[in-house]
Structures are given as structure tokens and as C-alpha cells.
CSV table of C-alpha atoms in Angstrom, one decimal:
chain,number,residue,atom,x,y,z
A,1491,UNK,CA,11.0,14.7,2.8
A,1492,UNK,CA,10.6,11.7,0.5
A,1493,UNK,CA,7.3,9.4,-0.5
A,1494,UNK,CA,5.5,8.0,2.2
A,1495,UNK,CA,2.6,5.4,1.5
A,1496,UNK,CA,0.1,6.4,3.7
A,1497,UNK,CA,-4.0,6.3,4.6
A,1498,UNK,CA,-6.3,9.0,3.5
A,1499,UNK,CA,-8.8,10.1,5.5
A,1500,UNK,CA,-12.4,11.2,4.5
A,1501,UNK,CA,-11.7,14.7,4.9
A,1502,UNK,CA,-8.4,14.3,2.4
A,1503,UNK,CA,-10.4,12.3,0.3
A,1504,UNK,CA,-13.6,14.6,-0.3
A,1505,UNK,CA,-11.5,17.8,-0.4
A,1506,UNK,CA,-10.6,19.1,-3.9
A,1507,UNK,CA,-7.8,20.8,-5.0
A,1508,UNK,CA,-4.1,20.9,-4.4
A,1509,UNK,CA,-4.3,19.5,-0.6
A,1510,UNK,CA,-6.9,16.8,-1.1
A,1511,UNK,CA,-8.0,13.7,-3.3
A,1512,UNK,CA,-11.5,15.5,-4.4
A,1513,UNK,CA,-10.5,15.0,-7.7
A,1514,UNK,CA,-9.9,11.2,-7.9
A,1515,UNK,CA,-12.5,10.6,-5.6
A,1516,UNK,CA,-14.9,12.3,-8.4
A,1517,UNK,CA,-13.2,10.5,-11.0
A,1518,UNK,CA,-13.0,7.1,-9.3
A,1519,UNK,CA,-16.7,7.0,-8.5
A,1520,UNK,CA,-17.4,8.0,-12.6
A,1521,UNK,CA,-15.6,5.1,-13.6
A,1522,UNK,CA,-17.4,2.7,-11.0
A,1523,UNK,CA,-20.9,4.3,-12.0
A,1524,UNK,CA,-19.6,3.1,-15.7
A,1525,UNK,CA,-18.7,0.1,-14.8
A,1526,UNK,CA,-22.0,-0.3,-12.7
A,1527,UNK,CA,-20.6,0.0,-9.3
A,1528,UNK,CA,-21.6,1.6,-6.8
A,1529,UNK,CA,-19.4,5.1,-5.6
A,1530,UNK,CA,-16.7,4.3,-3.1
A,1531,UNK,CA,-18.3,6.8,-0.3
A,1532,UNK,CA,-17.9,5.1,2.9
A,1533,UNK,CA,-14.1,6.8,3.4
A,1534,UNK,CA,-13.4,6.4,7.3
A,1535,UNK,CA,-12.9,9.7,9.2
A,1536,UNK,CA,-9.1,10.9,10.8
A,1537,UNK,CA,-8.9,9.3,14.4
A,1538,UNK,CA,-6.6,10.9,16.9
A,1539,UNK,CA,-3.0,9.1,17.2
A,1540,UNK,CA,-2.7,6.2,19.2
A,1541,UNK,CA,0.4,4.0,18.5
A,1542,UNK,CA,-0.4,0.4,17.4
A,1543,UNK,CA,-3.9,1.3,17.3
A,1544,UNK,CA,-3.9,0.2,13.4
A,1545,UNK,CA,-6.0,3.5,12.7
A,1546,UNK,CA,-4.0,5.0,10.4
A,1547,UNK,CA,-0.9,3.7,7.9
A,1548,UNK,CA,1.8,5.9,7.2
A,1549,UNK,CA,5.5,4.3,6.1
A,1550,UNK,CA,8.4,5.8,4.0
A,1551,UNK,CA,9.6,4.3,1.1
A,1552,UNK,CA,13.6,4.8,1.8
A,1553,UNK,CA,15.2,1.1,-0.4
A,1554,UNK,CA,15.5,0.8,-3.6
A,1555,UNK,CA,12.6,-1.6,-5.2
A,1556,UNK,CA,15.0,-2.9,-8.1
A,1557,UNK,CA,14.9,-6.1,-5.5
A,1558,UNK,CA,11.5,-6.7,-4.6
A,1559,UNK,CA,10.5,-5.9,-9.0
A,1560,UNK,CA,12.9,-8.3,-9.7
A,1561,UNK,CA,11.2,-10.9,-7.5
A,1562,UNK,CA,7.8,-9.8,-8.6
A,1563,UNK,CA,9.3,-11.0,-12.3
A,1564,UNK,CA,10.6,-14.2,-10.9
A,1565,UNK,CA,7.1,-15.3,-9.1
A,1566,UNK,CA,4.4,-13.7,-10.5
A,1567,UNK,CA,2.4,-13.4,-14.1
A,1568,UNK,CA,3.8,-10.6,-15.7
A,1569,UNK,CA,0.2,-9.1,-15.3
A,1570,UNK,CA,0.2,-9.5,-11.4
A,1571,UNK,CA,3.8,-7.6,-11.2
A,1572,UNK,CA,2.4,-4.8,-13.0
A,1573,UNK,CA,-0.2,-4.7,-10.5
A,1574,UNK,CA,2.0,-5.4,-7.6
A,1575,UNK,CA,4.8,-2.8,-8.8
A,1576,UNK,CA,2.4,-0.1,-10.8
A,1577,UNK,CA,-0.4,0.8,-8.7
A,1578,UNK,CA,-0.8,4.5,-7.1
A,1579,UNK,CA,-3.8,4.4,-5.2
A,1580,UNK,CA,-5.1,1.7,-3.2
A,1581,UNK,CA,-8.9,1.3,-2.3
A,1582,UNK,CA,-10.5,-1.7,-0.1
A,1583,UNK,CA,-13.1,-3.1,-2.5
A,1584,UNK,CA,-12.9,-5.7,-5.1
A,1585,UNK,CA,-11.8,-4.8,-8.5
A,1586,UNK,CA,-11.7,-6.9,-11.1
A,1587,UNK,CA,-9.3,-5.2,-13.5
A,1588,UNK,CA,-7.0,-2.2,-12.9
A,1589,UNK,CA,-8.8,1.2,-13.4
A,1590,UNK,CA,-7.0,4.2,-15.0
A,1591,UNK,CA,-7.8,7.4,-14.4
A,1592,UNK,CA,-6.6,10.8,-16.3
A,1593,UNK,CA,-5.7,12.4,-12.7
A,1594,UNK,CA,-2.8,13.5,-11.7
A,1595,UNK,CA,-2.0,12.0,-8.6
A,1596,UNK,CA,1.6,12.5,-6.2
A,1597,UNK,CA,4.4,11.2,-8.4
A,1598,UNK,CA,2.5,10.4,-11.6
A,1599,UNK,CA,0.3,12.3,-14.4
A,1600,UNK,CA,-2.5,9.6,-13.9
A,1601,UNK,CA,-3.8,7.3,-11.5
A,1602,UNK,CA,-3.7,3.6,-11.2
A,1603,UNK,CA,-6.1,2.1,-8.7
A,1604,UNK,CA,-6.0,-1.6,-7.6
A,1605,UNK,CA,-8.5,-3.3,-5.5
A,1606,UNK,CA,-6.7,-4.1,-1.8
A,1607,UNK,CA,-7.7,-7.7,-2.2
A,1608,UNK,CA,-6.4,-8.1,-5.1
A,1609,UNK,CA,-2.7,-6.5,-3.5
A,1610,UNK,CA,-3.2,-9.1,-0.5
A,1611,UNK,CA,-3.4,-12.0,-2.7
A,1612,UNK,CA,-0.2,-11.2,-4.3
A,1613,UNK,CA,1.8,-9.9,-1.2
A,1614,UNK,CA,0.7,-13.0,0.6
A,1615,UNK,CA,2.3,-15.1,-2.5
A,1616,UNK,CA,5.4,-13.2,-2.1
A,1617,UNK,CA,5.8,-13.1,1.8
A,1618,UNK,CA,5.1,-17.0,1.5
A,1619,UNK,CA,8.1,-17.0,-0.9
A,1620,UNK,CA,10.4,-14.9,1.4
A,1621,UNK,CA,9.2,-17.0,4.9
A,1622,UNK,CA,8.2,-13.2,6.0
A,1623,UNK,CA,8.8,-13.6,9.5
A,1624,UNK,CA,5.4,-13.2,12.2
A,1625,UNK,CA,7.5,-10.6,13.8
A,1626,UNK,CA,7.4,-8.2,11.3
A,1627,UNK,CA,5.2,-5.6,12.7
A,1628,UNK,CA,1.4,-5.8,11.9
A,1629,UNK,CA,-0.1,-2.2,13.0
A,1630,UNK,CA,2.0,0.6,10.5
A,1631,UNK,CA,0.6,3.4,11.9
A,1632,UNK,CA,4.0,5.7,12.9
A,1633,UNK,CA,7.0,4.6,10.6
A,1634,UNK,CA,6.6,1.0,12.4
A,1635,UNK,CA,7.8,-1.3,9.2
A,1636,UNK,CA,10.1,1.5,8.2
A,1637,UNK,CA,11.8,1.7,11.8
A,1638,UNK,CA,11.5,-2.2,12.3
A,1639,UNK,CA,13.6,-2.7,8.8
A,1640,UNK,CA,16.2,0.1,8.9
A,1641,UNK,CA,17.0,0.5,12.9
A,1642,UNK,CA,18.0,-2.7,13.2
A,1643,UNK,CA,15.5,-5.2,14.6
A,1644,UNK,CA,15.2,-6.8,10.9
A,1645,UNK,CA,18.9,-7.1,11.2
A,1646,UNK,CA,18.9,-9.1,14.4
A,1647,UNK,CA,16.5,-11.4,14.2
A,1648,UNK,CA,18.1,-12.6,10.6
A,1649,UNK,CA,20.8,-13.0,12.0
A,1650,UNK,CA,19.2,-15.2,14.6
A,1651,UNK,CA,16.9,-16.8,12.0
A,1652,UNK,CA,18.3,-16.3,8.8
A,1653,UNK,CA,16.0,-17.1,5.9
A,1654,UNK,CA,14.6,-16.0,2.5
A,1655,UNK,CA,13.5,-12.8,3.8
A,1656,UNK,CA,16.8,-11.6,5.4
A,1657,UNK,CA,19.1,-12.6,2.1
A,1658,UNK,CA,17.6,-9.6,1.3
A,1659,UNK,CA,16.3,-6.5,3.5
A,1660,UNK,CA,15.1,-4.4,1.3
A,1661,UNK,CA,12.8,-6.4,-0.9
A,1662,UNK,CA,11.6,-7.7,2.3
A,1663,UNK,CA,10.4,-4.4,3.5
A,1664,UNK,CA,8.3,-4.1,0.4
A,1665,UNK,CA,7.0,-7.1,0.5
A,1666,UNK,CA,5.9,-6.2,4.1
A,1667,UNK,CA,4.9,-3.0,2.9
A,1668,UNK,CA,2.7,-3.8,0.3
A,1669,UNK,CA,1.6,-6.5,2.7
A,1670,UNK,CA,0.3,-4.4,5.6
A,1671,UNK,CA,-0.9,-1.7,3.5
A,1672,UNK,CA,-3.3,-4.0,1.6
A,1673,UNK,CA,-5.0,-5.4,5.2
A,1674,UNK,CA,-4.9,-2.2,6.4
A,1675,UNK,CA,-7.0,-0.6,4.0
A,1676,UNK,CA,-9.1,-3.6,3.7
A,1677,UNK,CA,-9.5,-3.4,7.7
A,1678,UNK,CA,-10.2,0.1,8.2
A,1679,UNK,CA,-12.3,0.9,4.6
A,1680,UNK,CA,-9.5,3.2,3.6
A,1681,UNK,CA,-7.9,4.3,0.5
A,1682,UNK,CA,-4.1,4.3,0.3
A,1683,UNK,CA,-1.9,6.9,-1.9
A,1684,UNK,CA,1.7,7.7,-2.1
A,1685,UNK,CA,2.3,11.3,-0.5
């Protein structure tokens, strides 16, 4: 058990009800009609498991975040920690504000939707900040970033290369975190939720 971060699929994201995102989906493309956007339709379809194949996006969310929000406060407008720190669902388009919508969604009774680019801009700040090394793993797609930072590897190589980003492990893993998940969803066209 626990919260993952994870990918959603078309058929997740078009089904309504308890075991799908039908009902943000619905909302979501309300707001963006609203707003004069067009509906976010073009949700990419579950592909069958291929490690490293970058298809899918699934990590847990083990650490404590009191690190990374405290270095979100430290290097960021207060408005771009909120976004960094308070979003629940991820899509891959532009957005240029946060969109709130009365839908209950995982671990909250509504649902905060940032624009991936607008994530990547930020992460890439922060991972700049830490020195994120290149060898933190790029394709998230089985519990790779999770494994990477709590089995060990993390550990070794700062200990080989200390820098900003081993002082402190687990803000580094969501820095990472929020890192991949935002090129991921930009790459693939996917939405991201907490599960």
C-alpha cells in the first residue's frame, strides 16, 4: 500500500466512477471549454510492460517531503511552491494558471491540475540547485527512481560524488520525481495522478 504517482491511461481516464478518472476528465474539459480551450482528448492508450521503455510512470512516494517544501520556500516564489508542492493531477499541455476543480480526486476533496510544463520549468530550477546528478534514472516506468534512491545506488554514488543533491536524499528523490514525471507526461501525452 501507500501513494504512488503514476500515468493514467486512456481507458483509466475515460472510465467513470470509482475505478476511473471519467469524472475529472468531464470536468477538466468544462473548464478548458470555459476558458476557450480545446478538451484534453488525445489520452494515450495502456502499452504492455517493457522496462525502460518510458511507456508508462509509476513511483511511490515512501520520504517525507518536509525537505524538498522546505527548499521549494527557499528558491522559489511563494506562488511556484504552491504549484510545485500542491498539485494532484498532472496533464501535458500548457496552462497558464492552476485550474481547480470540485472533484474528488485520491487523497483530496478536489482537484488541482498544473500544466506539465509549467512542473518542468520549476523541477529543472530545483535539480539545477541540488546538481541532480545525470545518473539519476530517466525512464520511471517500474519503481526505477524509488529503487535507485532507497536501495542504495543514490547512496553510493554520493558518496563517491558528494554534492547538493546527496546532503539530502530525500528531497532529492522529489525533486527527481517531480522531475521525470513532468517529461514524462509531456513525452507520452499523459496525465499524471497520485493513486
Amino acid at each position: 500500500m501507500g501513494v504512488y504517482l503514476v500515468s493514467v491511461c486512456a481507458e483509466d481516464w475515460f472510465t467513470e466512477g470509482e475505478d476511473g478518472w471519467g469524472d475529472v476528465a468531464v470536468a477538466l474539459n468544462d473548464e478548458l471549454r470555459r476558458k476557450g480551450l480545446p478538451p484534453y482528448e488525445s489520452v494515450p492508450e495502456e502499452t504492455d510492460f517493457v522496462r525502460g521503455s518510458g511507456q508508462s510512470f509509476e513511483e511511490k512516494l515512501i520520504p517525507s517531503m518536509d525537505g524538498f517544501w522546505t527548499l521549494c520556500q527557499s528558491q522559489l516564489s511563494p506562488e511556484d511552491a504552491e504549484i510545485a508542492c500542491g498539485w494532484t493531477l498532472l496533464v501535458p499541455f500548457p496552462l497558464e494558471e492552476t485550474i481547480t476543480l470540485p472533484v474528488e480526486s485520491g487523497y483530496a476533496d478536489s482537484t488541482v491540475v498544473v500544466g506539465a510544463p509549467r512542473l518542468l520549468a520549476i523541477a529543472e530550477r530545483l535539480a539545477t540547485v541540488i546538481a541532480l546528478p545525470a545518473e539519476t534514472p530517466q525512464m520511471c516506468d517500474n519503481l526505477d527512481l524509488t529503487s535507485w534512491f532507497k536501495d542504495g545506488a543514490a547512496e553510493r554514488l554520493g558518496a563517491a560524488r558528494p554534492g547538493p543533491w546527496s546532503d539530502d536524499l530525500d528531497t532529492a528523490f522529489y525533486v527527481a520525481l517531480f522531475l521525470r514525471a513532468a517529461q514524462h507526461s509531456i513525452r507520452r501525452g499523459s496525465p499524471m495522478a497520485y493513486s
